[in-house]
PDB file of C-alpha atoms in Angstrom:
ATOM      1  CA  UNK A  26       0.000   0.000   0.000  1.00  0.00           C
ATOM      2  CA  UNK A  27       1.223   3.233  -1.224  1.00  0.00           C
ATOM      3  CA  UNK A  28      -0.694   6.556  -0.347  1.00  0.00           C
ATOM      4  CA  UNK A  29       0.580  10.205  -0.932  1.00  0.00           C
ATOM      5  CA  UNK A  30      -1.865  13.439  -0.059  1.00  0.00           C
ATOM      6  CA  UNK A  31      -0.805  17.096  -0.980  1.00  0.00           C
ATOM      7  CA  UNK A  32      -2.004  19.093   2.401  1.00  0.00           C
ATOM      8  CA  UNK A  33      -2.616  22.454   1.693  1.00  0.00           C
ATOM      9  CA  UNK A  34      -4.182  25.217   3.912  1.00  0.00           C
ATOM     10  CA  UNK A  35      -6.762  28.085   4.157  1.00  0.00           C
ATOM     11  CA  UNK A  36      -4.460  30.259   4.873  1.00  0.00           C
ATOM     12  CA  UNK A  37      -0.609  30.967   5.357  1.00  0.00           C
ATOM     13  CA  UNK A  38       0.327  29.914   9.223  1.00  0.00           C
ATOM     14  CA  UNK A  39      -2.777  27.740   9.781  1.00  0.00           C
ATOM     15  CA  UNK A  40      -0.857  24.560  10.944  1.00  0.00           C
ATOM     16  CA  UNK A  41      -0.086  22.884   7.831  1.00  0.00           C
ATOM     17  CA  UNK A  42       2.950  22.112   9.002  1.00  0.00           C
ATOM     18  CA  UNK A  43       1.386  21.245  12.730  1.00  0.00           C
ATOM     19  CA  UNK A  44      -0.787  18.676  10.325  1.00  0.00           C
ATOM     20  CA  UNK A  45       1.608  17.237   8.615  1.00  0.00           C
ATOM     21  CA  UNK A  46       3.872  16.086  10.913  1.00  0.00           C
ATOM     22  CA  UNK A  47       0.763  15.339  13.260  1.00  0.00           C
ATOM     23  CA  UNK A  48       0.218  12.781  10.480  1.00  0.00           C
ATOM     24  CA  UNK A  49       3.387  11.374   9.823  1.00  0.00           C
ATOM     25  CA  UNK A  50       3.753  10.685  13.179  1.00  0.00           C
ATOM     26  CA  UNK A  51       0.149   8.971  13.525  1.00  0.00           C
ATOM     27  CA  UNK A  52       1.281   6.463  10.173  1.00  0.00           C
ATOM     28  CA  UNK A  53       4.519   5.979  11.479  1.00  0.00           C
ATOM     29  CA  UNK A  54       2.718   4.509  14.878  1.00  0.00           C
ATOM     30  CA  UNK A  55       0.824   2.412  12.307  1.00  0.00           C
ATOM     31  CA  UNK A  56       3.552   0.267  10.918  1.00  0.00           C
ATOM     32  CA  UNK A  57       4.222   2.299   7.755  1.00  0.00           C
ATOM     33  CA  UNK A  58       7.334   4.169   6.369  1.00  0.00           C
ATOM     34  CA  UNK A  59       7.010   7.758   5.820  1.00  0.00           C
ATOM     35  CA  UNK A  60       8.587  10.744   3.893  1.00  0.00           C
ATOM     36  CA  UNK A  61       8.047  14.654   3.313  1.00  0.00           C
ATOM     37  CA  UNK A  62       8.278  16.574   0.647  1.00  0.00           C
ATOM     38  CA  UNK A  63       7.849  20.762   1.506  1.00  0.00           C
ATOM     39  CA  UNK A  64       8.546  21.455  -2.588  1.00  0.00           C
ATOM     40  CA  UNK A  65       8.773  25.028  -2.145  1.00  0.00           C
ATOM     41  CA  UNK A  66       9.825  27.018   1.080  1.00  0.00           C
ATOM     42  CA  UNK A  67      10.228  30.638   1.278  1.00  0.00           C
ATOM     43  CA  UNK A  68      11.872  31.269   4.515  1.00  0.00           C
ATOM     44  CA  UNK A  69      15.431  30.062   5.094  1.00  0.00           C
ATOM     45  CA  UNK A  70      17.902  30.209   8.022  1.00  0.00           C
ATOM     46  CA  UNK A  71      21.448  31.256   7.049  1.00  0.00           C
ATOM     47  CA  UNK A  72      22.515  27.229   6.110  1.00  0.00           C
ATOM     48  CA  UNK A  73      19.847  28.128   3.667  1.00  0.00           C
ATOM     49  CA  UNK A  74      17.391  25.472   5.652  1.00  0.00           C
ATOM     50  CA  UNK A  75      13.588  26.210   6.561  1.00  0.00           C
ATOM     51  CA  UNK A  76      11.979  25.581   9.794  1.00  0.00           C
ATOM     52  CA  UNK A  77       9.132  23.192   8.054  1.00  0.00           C
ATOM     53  CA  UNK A  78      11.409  21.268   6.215  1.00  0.00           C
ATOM     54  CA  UNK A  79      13.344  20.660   8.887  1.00  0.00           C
ATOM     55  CA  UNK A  80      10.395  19.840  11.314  1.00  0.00           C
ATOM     56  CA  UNK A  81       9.015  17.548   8.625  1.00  0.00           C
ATOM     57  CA  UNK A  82      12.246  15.524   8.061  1.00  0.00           C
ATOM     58  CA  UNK A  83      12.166  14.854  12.144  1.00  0.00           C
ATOM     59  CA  UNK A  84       8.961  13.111  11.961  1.00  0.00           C
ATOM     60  CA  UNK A  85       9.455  10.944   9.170  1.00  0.00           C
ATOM     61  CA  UNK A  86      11.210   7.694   8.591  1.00  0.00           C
ATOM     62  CA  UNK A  87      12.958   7.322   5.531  1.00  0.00           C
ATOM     63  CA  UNK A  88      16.164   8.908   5.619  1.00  0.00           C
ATOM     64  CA  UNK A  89      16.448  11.570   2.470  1.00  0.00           C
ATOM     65  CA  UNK A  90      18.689  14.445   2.218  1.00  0.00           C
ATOM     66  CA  UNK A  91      17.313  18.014   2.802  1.00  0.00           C
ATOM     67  CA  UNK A  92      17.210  18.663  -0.842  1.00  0.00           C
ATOM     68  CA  UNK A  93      14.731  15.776  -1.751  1.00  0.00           C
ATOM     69  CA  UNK A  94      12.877  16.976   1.456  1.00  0.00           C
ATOM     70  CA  UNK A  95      13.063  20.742   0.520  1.00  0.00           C
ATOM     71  CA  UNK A  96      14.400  21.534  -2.941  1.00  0.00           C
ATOM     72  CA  UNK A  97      13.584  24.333  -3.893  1.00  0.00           C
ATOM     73  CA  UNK A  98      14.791  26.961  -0.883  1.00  0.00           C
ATOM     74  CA  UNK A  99      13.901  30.553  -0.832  1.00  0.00           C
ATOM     75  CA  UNK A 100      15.607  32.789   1.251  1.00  0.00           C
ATOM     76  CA  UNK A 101      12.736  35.779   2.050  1.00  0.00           C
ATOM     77  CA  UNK A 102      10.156  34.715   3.955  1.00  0.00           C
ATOM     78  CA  UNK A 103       7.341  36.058   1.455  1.00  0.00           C
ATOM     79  CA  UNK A 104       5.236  35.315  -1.536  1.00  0.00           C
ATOM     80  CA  UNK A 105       7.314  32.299  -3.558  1.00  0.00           C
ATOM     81  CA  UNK A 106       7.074  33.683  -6.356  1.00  0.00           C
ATOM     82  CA  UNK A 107       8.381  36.817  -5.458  1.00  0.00           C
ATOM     83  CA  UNK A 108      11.134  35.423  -3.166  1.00  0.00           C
ATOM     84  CA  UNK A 109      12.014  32.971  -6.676  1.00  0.00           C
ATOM     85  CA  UNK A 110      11.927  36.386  -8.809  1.00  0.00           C
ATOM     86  CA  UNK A 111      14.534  38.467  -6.642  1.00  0.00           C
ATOM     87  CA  UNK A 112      16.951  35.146  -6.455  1.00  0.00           C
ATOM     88  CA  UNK A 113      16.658  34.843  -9.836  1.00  0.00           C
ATOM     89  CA  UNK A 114      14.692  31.632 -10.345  1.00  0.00           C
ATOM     90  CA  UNK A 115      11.593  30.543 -12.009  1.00  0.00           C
ATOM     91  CA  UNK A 116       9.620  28.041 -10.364  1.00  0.00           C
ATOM     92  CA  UNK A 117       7.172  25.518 -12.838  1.00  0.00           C
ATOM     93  CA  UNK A 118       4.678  23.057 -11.625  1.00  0.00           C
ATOM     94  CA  UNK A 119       6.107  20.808 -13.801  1.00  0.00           C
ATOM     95  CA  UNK A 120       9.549  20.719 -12.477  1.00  0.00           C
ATOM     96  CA  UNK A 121       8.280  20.580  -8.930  1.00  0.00           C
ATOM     97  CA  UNK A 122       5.796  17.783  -9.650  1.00  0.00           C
ATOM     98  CA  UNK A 123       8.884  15.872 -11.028  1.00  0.00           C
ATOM     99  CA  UNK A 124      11.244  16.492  -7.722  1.00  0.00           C
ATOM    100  CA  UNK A 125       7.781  15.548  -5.882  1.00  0.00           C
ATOM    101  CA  UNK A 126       7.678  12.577  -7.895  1.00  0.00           C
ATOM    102  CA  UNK A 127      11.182  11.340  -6.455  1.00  0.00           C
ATOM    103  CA  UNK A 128      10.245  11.116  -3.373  1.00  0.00           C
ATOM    104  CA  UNK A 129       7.111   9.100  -3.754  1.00  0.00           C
ATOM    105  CA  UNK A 130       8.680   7.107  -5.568  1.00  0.00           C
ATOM    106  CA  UNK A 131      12.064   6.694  -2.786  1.00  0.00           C
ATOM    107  CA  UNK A 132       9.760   3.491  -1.116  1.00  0.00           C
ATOM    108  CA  UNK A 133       7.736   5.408   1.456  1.00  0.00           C
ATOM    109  CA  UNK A 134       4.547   3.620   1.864  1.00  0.00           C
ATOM    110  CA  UNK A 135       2.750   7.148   3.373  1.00  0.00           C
ATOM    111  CA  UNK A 136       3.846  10.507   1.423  1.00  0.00           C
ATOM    112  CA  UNK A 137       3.260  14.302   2.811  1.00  0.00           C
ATOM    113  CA  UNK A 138       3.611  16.870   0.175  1.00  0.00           C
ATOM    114  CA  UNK A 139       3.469  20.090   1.793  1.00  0.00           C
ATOM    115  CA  UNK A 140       2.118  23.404   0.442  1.00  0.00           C
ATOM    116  CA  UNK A 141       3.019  26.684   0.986  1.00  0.00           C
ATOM    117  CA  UNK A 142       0.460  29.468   2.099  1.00  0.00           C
ATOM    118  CA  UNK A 143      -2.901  28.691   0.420  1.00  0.00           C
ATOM    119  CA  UNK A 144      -4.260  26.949  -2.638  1.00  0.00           C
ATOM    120  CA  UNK A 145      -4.190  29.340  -4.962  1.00  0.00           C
ATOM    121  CA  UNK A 146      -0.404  30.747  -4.082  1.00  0.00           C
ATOM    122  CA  UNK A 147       1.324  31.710  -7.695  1.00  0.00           C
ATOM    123  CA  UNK A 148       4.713  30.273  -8.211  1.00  0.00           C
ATOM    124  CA  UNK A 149       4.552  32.294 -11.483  1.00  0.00           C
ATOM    125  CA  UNK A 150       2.761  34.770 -13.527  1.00  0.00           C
ATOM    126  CA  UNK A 151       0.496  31.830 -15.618  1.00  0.00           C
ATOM    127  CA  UNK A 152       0.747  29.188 -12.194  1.00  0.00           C
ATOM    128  CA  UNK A 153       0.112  28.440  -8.597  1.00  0.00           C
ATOM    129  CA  UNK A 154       0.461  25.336  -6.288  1.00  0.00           C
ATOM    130  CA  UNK A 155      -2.924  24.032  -7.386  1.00  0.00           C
ATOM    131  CA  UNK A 156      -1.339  23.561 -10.763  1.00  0.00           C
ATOM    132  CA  UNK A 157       1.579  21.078  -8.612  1.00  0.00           C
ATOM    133  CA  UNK A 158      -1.357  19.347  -7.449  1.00  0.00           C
ATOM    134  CA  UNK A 159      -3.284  18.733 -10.514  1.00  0.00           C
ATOM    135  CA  UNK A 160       0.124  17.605 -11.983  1.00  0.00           C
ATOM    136  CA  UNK A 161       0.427  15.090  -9.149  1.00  0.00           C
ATOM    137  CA  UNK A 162      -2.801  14.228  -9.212  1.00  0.00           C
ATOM    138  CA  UNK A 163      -3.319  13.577  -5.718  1.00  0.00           C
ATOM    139  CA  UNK A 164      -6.038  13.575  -2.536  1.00  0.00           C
ATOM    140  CA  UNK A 165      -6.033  16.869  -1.034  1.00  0.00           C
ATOM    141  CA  UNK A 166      -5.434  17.050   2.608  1.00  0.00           C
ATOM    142  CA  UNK A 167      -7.158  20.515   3.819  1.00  0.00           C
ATOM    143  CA  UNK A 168      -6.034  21.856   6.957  1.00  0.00           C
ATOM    144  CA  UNK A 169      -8.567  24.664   8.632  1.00  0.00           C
ATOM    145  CA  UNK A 170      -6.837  26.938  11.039  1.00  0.00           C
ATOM    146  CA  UNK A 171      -9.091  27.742  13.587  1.00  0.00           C
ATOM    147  CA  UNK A 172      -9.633  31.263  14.134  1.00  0.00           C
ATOM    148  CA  UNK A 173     -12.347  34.139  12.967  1.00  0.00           C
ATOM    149  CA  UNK A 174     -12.914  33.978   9.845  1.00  0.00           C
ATOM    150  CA  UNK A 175     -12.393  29.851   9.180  1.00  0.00           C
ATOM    151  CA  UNK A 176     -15.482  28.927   7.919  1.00  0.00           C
ATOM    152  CA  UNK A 177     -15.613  30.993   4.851  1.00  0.00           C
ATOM    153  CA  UNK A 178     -11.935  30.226   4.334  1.00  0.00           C
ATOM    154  CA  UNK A 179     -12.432  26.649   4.608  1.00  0.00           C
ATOM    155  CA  UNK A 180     -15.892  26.336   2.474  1.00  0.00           C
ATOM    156  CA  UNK A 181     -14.105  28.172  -0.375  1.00  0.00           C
ATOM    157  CA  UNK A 182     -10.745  26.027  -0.722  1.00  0.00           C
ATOM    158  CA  UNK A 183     -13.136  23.197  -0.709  1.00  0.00           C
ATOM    159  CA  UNK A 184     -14.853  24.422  -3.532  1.00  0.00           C
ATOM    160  CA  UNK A 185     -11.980  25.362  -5.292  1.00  0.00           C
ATOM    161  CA  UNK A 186     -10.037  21.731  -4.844  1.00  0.00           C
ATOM    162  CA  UNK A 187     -12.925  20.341  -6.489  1.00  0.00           C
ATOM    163  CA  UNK A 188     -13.236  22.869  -9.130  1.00  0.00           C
ATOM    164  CA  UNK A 189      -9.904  21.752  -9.658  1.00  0.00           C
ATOM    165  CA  UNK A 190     -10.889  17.915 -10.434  1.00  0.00           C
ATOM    166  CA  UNK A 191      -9.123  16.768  -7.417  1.00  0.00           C
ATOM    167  CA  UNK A 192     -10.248  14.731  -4.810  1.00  0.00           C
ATOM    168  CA  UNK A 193     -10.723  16.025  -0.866  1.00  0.00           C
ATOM    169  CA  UNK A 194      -9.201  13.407   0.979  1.00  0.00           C
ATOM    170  CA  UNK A 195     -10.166  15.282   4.347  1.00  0.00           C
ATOM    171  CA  UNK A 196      -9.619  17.800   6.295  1.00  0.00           C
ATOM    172  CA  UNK A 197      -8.127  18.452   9.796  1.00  0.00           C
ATOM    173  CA  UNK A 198      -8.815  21.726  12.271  1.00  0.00           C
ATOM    174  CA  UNK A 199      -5.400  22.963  13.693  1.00  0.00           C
ATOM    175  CA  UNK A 200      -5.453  25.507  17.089  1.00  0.00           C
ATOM    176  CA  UNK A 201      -2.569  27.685  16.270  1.00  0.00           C
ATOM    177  CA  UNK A 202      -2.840  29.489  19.073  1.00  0.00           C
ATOM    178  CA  UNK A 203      -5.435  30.011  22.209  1.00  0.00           C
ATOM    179  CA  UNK A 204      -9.209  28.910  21.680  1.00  0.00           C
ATOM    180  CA  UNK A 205     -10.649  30.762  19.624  1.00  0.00           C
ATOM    181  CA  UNK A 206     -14.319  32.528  20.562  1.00  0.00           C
ATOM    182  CA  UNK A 207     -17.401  30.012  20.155  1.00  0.00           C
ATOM    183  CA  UNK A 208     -14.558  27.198  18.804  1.00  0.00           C
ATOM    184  CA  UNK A 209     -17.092  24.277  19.122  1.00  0.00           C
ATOM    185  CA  UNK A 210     -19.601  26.202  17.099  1.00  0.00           C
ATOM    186  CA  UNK A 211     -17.478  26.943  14.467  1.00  0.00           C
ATOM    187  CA  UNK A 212     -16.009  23.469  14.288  1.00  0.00           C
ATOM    188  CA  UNK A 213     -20.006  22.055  13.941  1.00  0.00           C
ATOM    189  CA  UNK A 214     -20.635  24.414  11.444  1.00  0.00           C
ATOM    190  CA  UNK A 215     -17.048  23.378   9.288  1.00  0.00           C
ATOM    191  CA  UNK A 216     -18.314  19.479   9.818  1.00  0.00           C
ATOM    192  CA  UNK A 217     -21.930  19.994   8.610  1.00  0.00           C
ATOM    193  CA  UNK A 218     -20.333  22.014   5.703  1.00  0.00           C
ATOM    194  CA  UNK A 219     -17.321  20.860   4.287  1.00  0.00           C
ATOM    195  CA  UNK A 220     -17.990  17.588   2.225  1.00  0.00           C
ATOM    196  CA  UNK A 221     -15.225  15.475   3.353  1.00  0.00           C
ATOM    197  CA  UNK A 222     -13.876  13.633   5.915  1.00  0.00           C
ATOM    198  CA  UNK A 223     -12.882  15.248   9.485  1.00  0.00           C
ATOM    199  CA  UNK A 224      -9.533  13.561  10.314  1.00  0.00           C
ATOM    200  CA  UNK A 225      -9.702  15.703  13.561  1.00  0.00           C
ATOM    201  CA  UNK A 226      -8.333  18.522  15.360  1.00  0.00           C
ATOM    202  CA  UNK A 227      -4.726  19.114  16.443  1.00  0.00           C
ATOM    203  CA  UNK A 228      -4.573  21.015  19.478  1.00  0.00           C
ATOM    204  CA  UNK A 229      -3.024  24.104  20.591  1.00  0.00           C
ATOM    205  CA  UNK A 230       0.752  22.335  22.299  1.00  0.00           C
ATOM    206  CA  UNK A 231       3.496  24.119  23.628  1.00  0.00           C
ATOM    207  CA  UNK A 232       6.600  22.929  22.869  1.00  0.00           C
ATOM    208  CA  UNK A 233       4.366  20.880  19.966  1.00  0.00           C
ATOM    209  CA  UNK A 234       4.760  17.213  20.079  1.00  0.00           C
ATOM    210  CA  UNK A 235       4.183  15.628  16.703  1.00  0.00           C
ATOM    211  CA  UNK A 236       3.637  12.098  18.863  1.00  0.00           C
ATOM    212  CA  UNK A 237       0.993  13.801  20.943  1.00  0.00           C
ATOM    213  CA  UNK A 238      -0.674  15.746  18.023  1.00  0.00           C
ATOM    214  CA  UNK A 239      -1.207  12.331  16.213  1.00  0.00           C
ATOM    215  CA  UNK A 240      -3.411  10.573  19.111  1.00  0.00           C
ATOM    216  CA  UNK A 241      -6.217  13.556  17.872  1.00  0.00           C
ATOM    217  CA  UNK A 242      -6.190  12.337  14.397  1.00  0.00           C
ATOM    218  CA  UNK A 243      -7.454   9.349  12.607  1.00  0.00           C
ATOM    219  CA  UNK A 244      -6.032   7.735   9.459  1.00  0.00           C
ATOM    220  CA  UNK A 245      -8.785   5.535   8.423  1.00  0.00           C
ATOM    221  CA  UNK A 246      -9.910   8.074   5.975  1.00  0.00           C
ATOM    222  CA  UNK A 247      -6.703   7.658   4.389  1.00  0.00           C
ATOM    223  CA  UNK A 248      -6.084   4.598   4.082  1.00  0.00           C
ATOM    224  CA  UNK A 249      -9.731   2.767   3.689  1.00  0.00           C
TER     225      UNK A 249
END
């Protein structure tokens, strides 16, 4: 059994990353091998390494290098494609999907491919990271930050994804931060609404403990 899911979010800093390793963690405690992929970071210590990447790479099994984790690095911490246009670099969907590609392929019987910011994030003037998706033609793991403003968010990447042709694997609520106002009403509303699969809710930890984050979410989904 082989499974891959491209997890995107509704927003930038929603807990993609919280997600991700949340479930990597949760199919590693189910028997099966693991990798990352974070395709494009924009963000970058001064080794030229980015937090996610890194984070991701510590919850999963396989052993890859940080370029097949992360291989396309960007040093600002701001819109992709502008970070790619000042370092003089032109990021294609294409290209990406085929770096992507290696990694599903490395053996990994569970595969995270990581987003950056939102769905429709351009990586050029004609592309964004939907277009990576289509091109891998993978589920579509939505992750729903919890905070004002959620629902709307969430109920419009959902309809996007599938105006897309892909397929919503699920979708998992992340706390980044304190409980939000009238959180259980919210998180009714997203589960009446949002025509896929909860997977859960990863809650608000500090330090965050990928191990810990995985008891809240469920893999059947995924892997039915």
């Amino acid at each position: 059994m082989k499974k891959a899911f491209f997890v995107t979010g509704t927003d930038t800093e929603v807990g993609k990353t919280a997600v991700s390793c949340a479930l990597l963690a949760a199919a590693a405690q189910a028997g099966l091998s693991t990798a990352a992929v974070k395709p494009v970071a924009a963000g970058c210590d001064e080794s030229g390494h980015n937090d996610d990447a890194l984070q991701l790479m510590s919850c999963m099994t396989e052993a890859l290098s940080y370029e097949q984790v992360n291989p396309v690095a960007l040093a600002a911490a701001i819109a992709p494609h502008i970070a790619a246009q000042q370092e003089g670099r032109r990021l294609q969907a294409g290209r990406l999907a085929g770096m992507c590609r290696g990694v599903m392929l490395s053996g990994a019987e569970f595969v995270v491919i990581e987003g950056a910011g939102g769905w429709r994030v351009p990586i050029n003037p004609r592309e964004t990271l939907a277009d990576l998706a289509k091109e891998l033609n993978v589920g579509v793991i939505l992750v729903v930050g919890m905070r004002l403003g959620c629902i709307n968010h969430a109920l419009l990447t959902a309809e996007a994804i599938r105006r897309d042709g892909l397929h919503l694997a699920g979708w998992a609520a992340n706390q980044p931060g304190p409980q939000m106002q009238c959180h259980d009403e919210n998180l009714d509303t997203l589960k009446a609404l949002l025509r896929a699969p909860f997977l859960g809710e990863v809650p608000f930890l500090s330090p965050f403990k990928p191990e810990v984050a995985a008891q809240s979410l469920s893999l059947q989904p995924l892997l039915g």
